[in-house]
């Protein structure tokens, strides 16, 4: 499905990722873990083509997409929910959702199944995005990404700063997207318990490099202590 080969990524002349090699199969769930500042968000931005410069090869379904621009990667089937959610506060919920449909491979508009995942959005379609709570904004960001009809969705700490009563709802939806809708998920996460519950495989980053990866059952407490303890 998605393969990264010898990926280096740069902010200006500063190299932020070094020699990243990862493969995520169709319908798999990969958790990307590590301390703050080790390159997790940079990895997500590199996949979508948002870095100053990236070298190496990135392929989707066997096709080299390394030279594609960000909007072309979105059209090819990669969706991204960034930290901070990226919703437009002066746009209504309906208008924010409509933006997601512009990258869809087939013009289906705002699909009912997406609204069924997040019933509060259906209730608030005419409310401005900036008037939603943090948890509701995150649901909107995920729904908008789904309306692009992605093959793979990149989620950067989707429950960070969310009120506890909504965290579990969002986690359950993410698992459902993978298990029932067969969307490939790459999740940046600090919550090890959720990563273990939801993921098939993991990758641990340290100083811009993958220092450990494997099946989720191989994510030992020793690895967590070594690469995630503060």
One Martini backbone bead per residue (centre of mass of N, CA, C, O) as a GRO file, in nm:
protein
  230
    1UNK     BB    1   0.068   0.054  -0.030
    2UNK     BB    2   0.295   0.199   0.173
    3UNK     BB    3   0.630   0.325   0.082
    4UNK     BB    4   0.944   0.384   0.248
    5UNK     BB    5   1.265   0.491   0.099
    6UNK     BB    6   1.517   0.657   0.215
    7UNK     BB    7   1.412   0.894   0.404
    8UNK     BB    8   1.468   1.241   0.373
    9UNK     BB    9   1.426   1.545   0.574
   10UNK     BB   10   1.375   1.911   0.536
   11UNK     BB   11   1.466   2.220   0.704
   12UNK     BB   12   1.615   2.340   0.484
   13UNK     BB   13   1.937   2.232   0.601
   14UNK     BB   14   1.778   2.056   0.803
   15UNK     BB   15   1.781   1.731   0.918
   16UNK     BB   16   1.491   1.537   1.036
   17UNK     BB   17   1.532   1.285   0.848
   18UNK     BB   18   1.679   0.938   0.853
   19UNK     BB   19   1.644   0.663   0.678
   20UNK     BB   20   1.347   0.586   0.607
   21UNK     BB   21   1.186   0.256   0.662
   22UNK     BB   22   0.855   0.182   0.540
   23UNK     BB   23   0.560  -0.042   0.570
   24UNK     BB   24   0.209  -0.034   0.459
   25UNK     BB   25  -0.055  -0.213   0.441
   26UNK     BB   26  -0.350  -0.295   0.343
   27UNK     BB   27  -0.544  -0.233   0.631
   28UNK     BB   28  -0.349  -0.116   0.820
   29UNK     BB   29  -0.201  -0.040   1.156
   30UNK     BB   30   0.010   0.236   1.238
   31UNK     BB   31   0.230   0.318   1.501
   32UNK     BB   32   0.377   0.629   1.596
   33UNK     BB   33   0.653   0.662   1.815
   34UNK     BB   34   0.757   0.903   2.070
   35UNK     BB   35   0.897   1.163   2.150
   36UNK     BB   36   0.926   1.478   2.153
   37UNK     BB   37   1.099   1.581   1.858
   38UNK     BB   38   1.169   1.306   1.662
   39UNK     BB   39   0.962   1.316   1.377
   40UNK     BB   40   0.657   1.248   1.344
   41UNK     BB   41   0.535   1.492   1.196
   42UNK     BB   42   0.742   1.494   0.968
   43UNK     BB   43   0.654   1.227   0.849
   44UNK     BB   44   0.370   1.314   0.768
   45UNK     BB   45   0.456   1.557   0.591
   46UNK     BB   46   0.623   1.387   0.390
   47UNK     BB   47   0.393   1.214   0.274
   48UNK     BB   48   0.232   1.493   0.175
   49UNK     BB   49   0.445   1.726   0.085
   50UNK     BB   50   0.534   1.961   0.336
   51UNK     BB   51   0.826   1.991   0.278
   52UNK     BB   52   1.106   2.136   0.160
   53UNK     BB   53   1.263   1.842   0.160
   54UNK     BB   54   1.272   1.518  -0.017
   55UNK     BB   55   1.425   1.206  -0.001
   56UNK     BB   56   1.357   0.938  -0.192
   57UNK     BB   57   1.093   0.686  -0.168
   58UNK     BB   58   0.739   0.710  -0.259
   59UNK     BB   59   0.474   0.465  -0.236
   60UNK     BB   60   0.150   0.388  -0.401
   61UNK     BB   61   0.052   0.104  -0.513
   62UNK     BB   62   0.355   0.103  -0.665
   63UNK     BB   63   0.361   0.412  -0.702
   64UNK     BB   64   0.544   0.687  -0.767
   65UNK     BB   65   0.501   0.996  -0.550
   66UNK     BB   66   0.750   1.191  -0.499
   67UNK     BB   67   0.667   1.425  -0.729
   68UNK     BB   68   0.419   1.499  -0.593
   69UNK     BB   69   0.192   1.699  -0.492
   70UNK     BB   70  -0.018   1.742  -0.242
   71UNK     BB   71  -0.289   1.734  -0.407
   72UNK     BB   72  -0.209   1.469  -0.555
   73UNK     BB   73  -0.193   1.289  -0.304
   74UNK     BB   74  -0.483   1.330  -0.221
   75UNK     BB   75  -0.604   1.214  -0.487
   76UNK     BB   76  -0.455   0.928  -0.445
   77UNK     BB   77  -0.529   0.873  -0.104
   78UNK     BB   78  -0.426   1.104   0.105
   79UNK     BB   79  -0.488   1.177   0.445
   80UNK     BB   80  -0.495   1.465   0.687
   81UNK     BB   81  -0.462   1.501   1.051
   82UNK     BB   82  -0.361   1.750   1.228
   83UNK     BB   83  -0.233   1.931   1.439
   84UNK     BB   84  -0.495   2.153   1.529
   85UNK     BB   85  -0.687   2.036   1.271
   86UNK     BB   86  -0.745   2.278   1.043
   87UNK     BB   87  -0.986   2.439   1.073
   88UNK     BB   88  -1.236   2.674   0.970
   89UNK     BB   89  -1.381   2.911   1.173
   90UNK     BB   90  -1.552   3.082   0.933
   91UNK     BB   91  -1.668   2.809   0.876
   92UNK     BB   92  -1.879   2.583   0.841
   93UNK     BB   93  -1.930   2.263   0.870
   94UNK     BB   94  -2.021   2.223   0.578
   95UNK     BB   95  -1.779   2.372   0.448
   96UNK     BB   96  -1.556   2.197   0.564
   97UNK     BB   97  -1.658   1.931   0.439
   98UNK     BB   98  -1.653   2.019   0.141
   99UNK     BB   99  -1.345   2.037   0.116
  100UNK     BB  100  -1.298   1.725   0.126
  101UNK     BB  101  -1.441   1.659  -0.158
  102UNK     BB  102  -1.219   1.772  -0.361
  103UNK     BB  103  -1.034   1.490  -0.324
  104UNK     BB  104  -1.223   1.305  -0.448
  105UNK     BB  105  -1.266   1.041  -0.674
  106UNK     BB  106  -1.576   1.080  -0.610
  107UNK     BB  107  -1.882   1.254  -0.650
  108UNK     BB  108  -2.068   1.247  -0.323
  109UNK     BB  109  -2.025   1.438  -0.120
  110UNK     BB  110  -2.189   1.428   0.180
  111UNK     BB  111  -2.169   1.148   0.350
  112UNK     BB  112  -2.364   0.973   0.567
  113UNK     BB  113  -2.154   0.783   0.711
  114UNK     BB  114  -1.991   1.015   0.835
  115UNK     BB  115  -2.220   1.143   1.007
  116UNK     BB  116  -2.272   0.879   1.172
  117UNK     BB  117  -2.001   0.893   1.330
  118UNK     BB  118  -2.089   1.223   1.376
  119UNK     BB  119  -2.377   1.348   1.488
  120UNK     BB  120  -2.303   1.644   1.575
  121UNK     BB  121  -2.254   1.752   1.285
  122UNK     BB  122  -2.545   1.732   1.183
  123UNK     BB  123  -2.653   1.937   1.399
  124UNK     BB  124  -2.397   2.161   1.310
  125UNK     BB  125  -2.381   2.252   1.001
  126UNK     BB  126  -2.438   2.585   1.063
  127UNK     BB  127  -2.189   2.600   1.232
  128UNK     BB  128  -1.914   2.732   1.334
  129UNK     BB  129  -1.608   2.599   1.382
  130UNK     BB  130  -1.518   2.807   1.616
  131UNK     BB  131  -1.783   2.704   1.804
  132UNK     BB  132  -1.646   2.455   1.874
  133UNK     BB  133  -1.519   2.219   2.031
  134UNK     BB  134  -1.240   2.040   2.039
  135UNK     BB  135  -1.377   1.764   1.985
  136UNK     BB  136  -1.553   1.860   1.746
  137UNK     BB  137  -1.318   1.954   1.567
  138UNK     BB  138  -1.191   1.673   1.541
  139UNK     BB  139  -1.430   1.539   1.405
  140UNK     BB  140  -1.428   1.729   1.163
  141UNK     BB  141  -1.143   1.662   1.060
  142UNK     BB  142  -1.198   1.362   1.007
  143UNK     BB  143  -1.442   1.389   0.823
  144UNK     BB  144  -1.305   1.555   0.603
  145UNK     BB  145  -1.096   1.338   0.530
  146UNK     BB  146  -1.306   1.112   0.449
  147UNK     BB  147  -1.432   1.279   0.200
  148UNK     BB  148  -1.169   1.198   0.021
  149UNK     BB  149  -1.145   0.891  -0.002
  150UNK     BB  150  -0.926   0.724   0.145
  151UNK     BB  151  -0.672   0.485   0.179
  152UNK     BB  152  -0.507   0.685   0.371
  153UNK     BB  153  -0.465   0.787   0.717
  154UNK     BB  154  -0.339   1.070   0.891
  155UNK     BB  155  -0.273   1.082   1.252
  156UNK     BB  156  -0.206   1.359   1.478
  157UNK     BB  157  -0.290   1.336   1.776
  158UNK     BB  158  -0.630   1.317   1.804
  159UNK     BB  159  -0.650   1.340   2.151
  160UNK     BB  160  -0.524   1.603   2.200
  161UNK     BB  161  -0.694   1.809   2.420
  162UNK     BB  162  -0.935   1.623   2.489
  163UNK     BB  163  -1.209   1.546   2.620
  164UNK     BB  164  -1.264   1.249   2.780
  165UNK     BB  165  -1.562   1.186   2.662
  166UNK     BB  166  -1.435   1.189   2.350
  167UNK     BB  167  -1.191   1.006   2.320
  168UNK     BB  168  -1.334   0.729   2.296
  169UNK     BB  169  -1.494   0.794   2.041
  170UNK     BB  170  -1.250   0.846   1.857
  171UNK     BB  171  -1.110   0.576   1.893
  172UNK     BB  172  -1.345   0.400   1.787
  173UNK     BB  173  -1.352   0.523   1.503
  174UNK     BB  174  -1.066   0.452   1.414
  175UNK     BB  175  -1.104   0.147   1.435
  176UNK     BB  176  -1.345   0.129   1.240
  177UNK     BB  177  -1.205   0.232   0.985
  178UNK     BB  178  -1.016  -0.015   0.975
  179UNK     BB  179  -1.198  -0.274   1.025
  180UNK     BB  180  -1.460  -0.192   0.839
  181UNK     BB  181  -1.335   0.019   0.604
  182UNK     BB  182  -1.023  -0.042   0.532
  183UNK     BB  183  -0.843   0.180   0.640
  184UNK     BB  184  -0.545   0.308   0.639
  185UNK     BB  185  -0.336   0.361   0.934
  186UNK     BB  186  -0.155   0.652   1.062
  187UNK     BB  187  -0.036   0.689   1.401
  188UNK     BB  188   0.016   0.947   1.618
  189UNK     BB  189   0.128   0.857   1.957
  190UNK     BB  190   0.126   0.854   2.332
  191UNK     BB  191  -0.087   0.628   2.370
  192UNK     BB  192  -0.010   0.311   2.433
  193UNK     BB  193  -0.277   0.169   2.487
  194UNK     BB  194  -0.406   0.243   2.216
  195UNK     BB  195  -0.192   0.130   2.029
  196UNK     BB  196  -0.228  -0.165   2.127
  197UNK     BB  197  -0.536  -0.189   2.058
  198UNK     BB  198  -0.528  -0.082   1.739
  199UNK     BB  199  -0.269  -0.205   1.634
  200UNK     BB  200  -0.044  -0.399   1.432
  201UNK     BB  201   0.188  -0.181   1.420
  202UNK     BB  202   0.524  -0.038   1.477
  203UNK     BB  203   0.709   0.282   1.533
  204UNK     BB  204   1.021   0.403   1.651
  205UNK     BB  205   1.145   0.724   1.735
  206UNK     BB  206   1.488   0.875   1.702
  207UNK     BB  207   1.631   1.136   1.578
  208UNK     BB  208   1.491   1.068   1.282
  209UNK     BB  209   1.470   0.755   1.353
  210UNK     BB  210   1.435   0.415   1.324
  211UNK     BB  211   1.469   0.196   1.619
  212UNK     BB  212   1.179   0.049   1.597
  213UNK     BB  213   0.998  -0.249   1.476
  214UNK     BB  214   0.665  -0.411   1.443
  215UNK     BB  215   0.475  -0.590   1.607
  216UNK     BB  216   0.274  -0.501   1.866
  217UNK     BB  217   0.373  -0.742   2.055
  218UNK     BB  218   0.683  -0.609   2.046
  219UNK     BB  219   0.590  -0.382   2.246
  220UNK     BB  220   0.772  -0.317   2.502
  221UNK     BB  221   0.846  -0.182   2.805
  222UNK     BB  222   1.145  -0.136   2.738
  223UNK     BB  223   1.103   0.036   2.484
  224UNK     BB  224   0.936   0.256   2.619
  225UNK     BB  225   1.147   0.340   2.828
  226UNK     BB  226   1.379   0.408   2.623
  227UNK     BB  227   1.185   0.598   2.398
  228UNK     BB  228   0.950   0.756   2.606
  229UNK     BB  229   1.074   0.838   2.851
  230UNK     BB  230   1.135   1.139   3.054
   0.00000   0.00000   0.00000
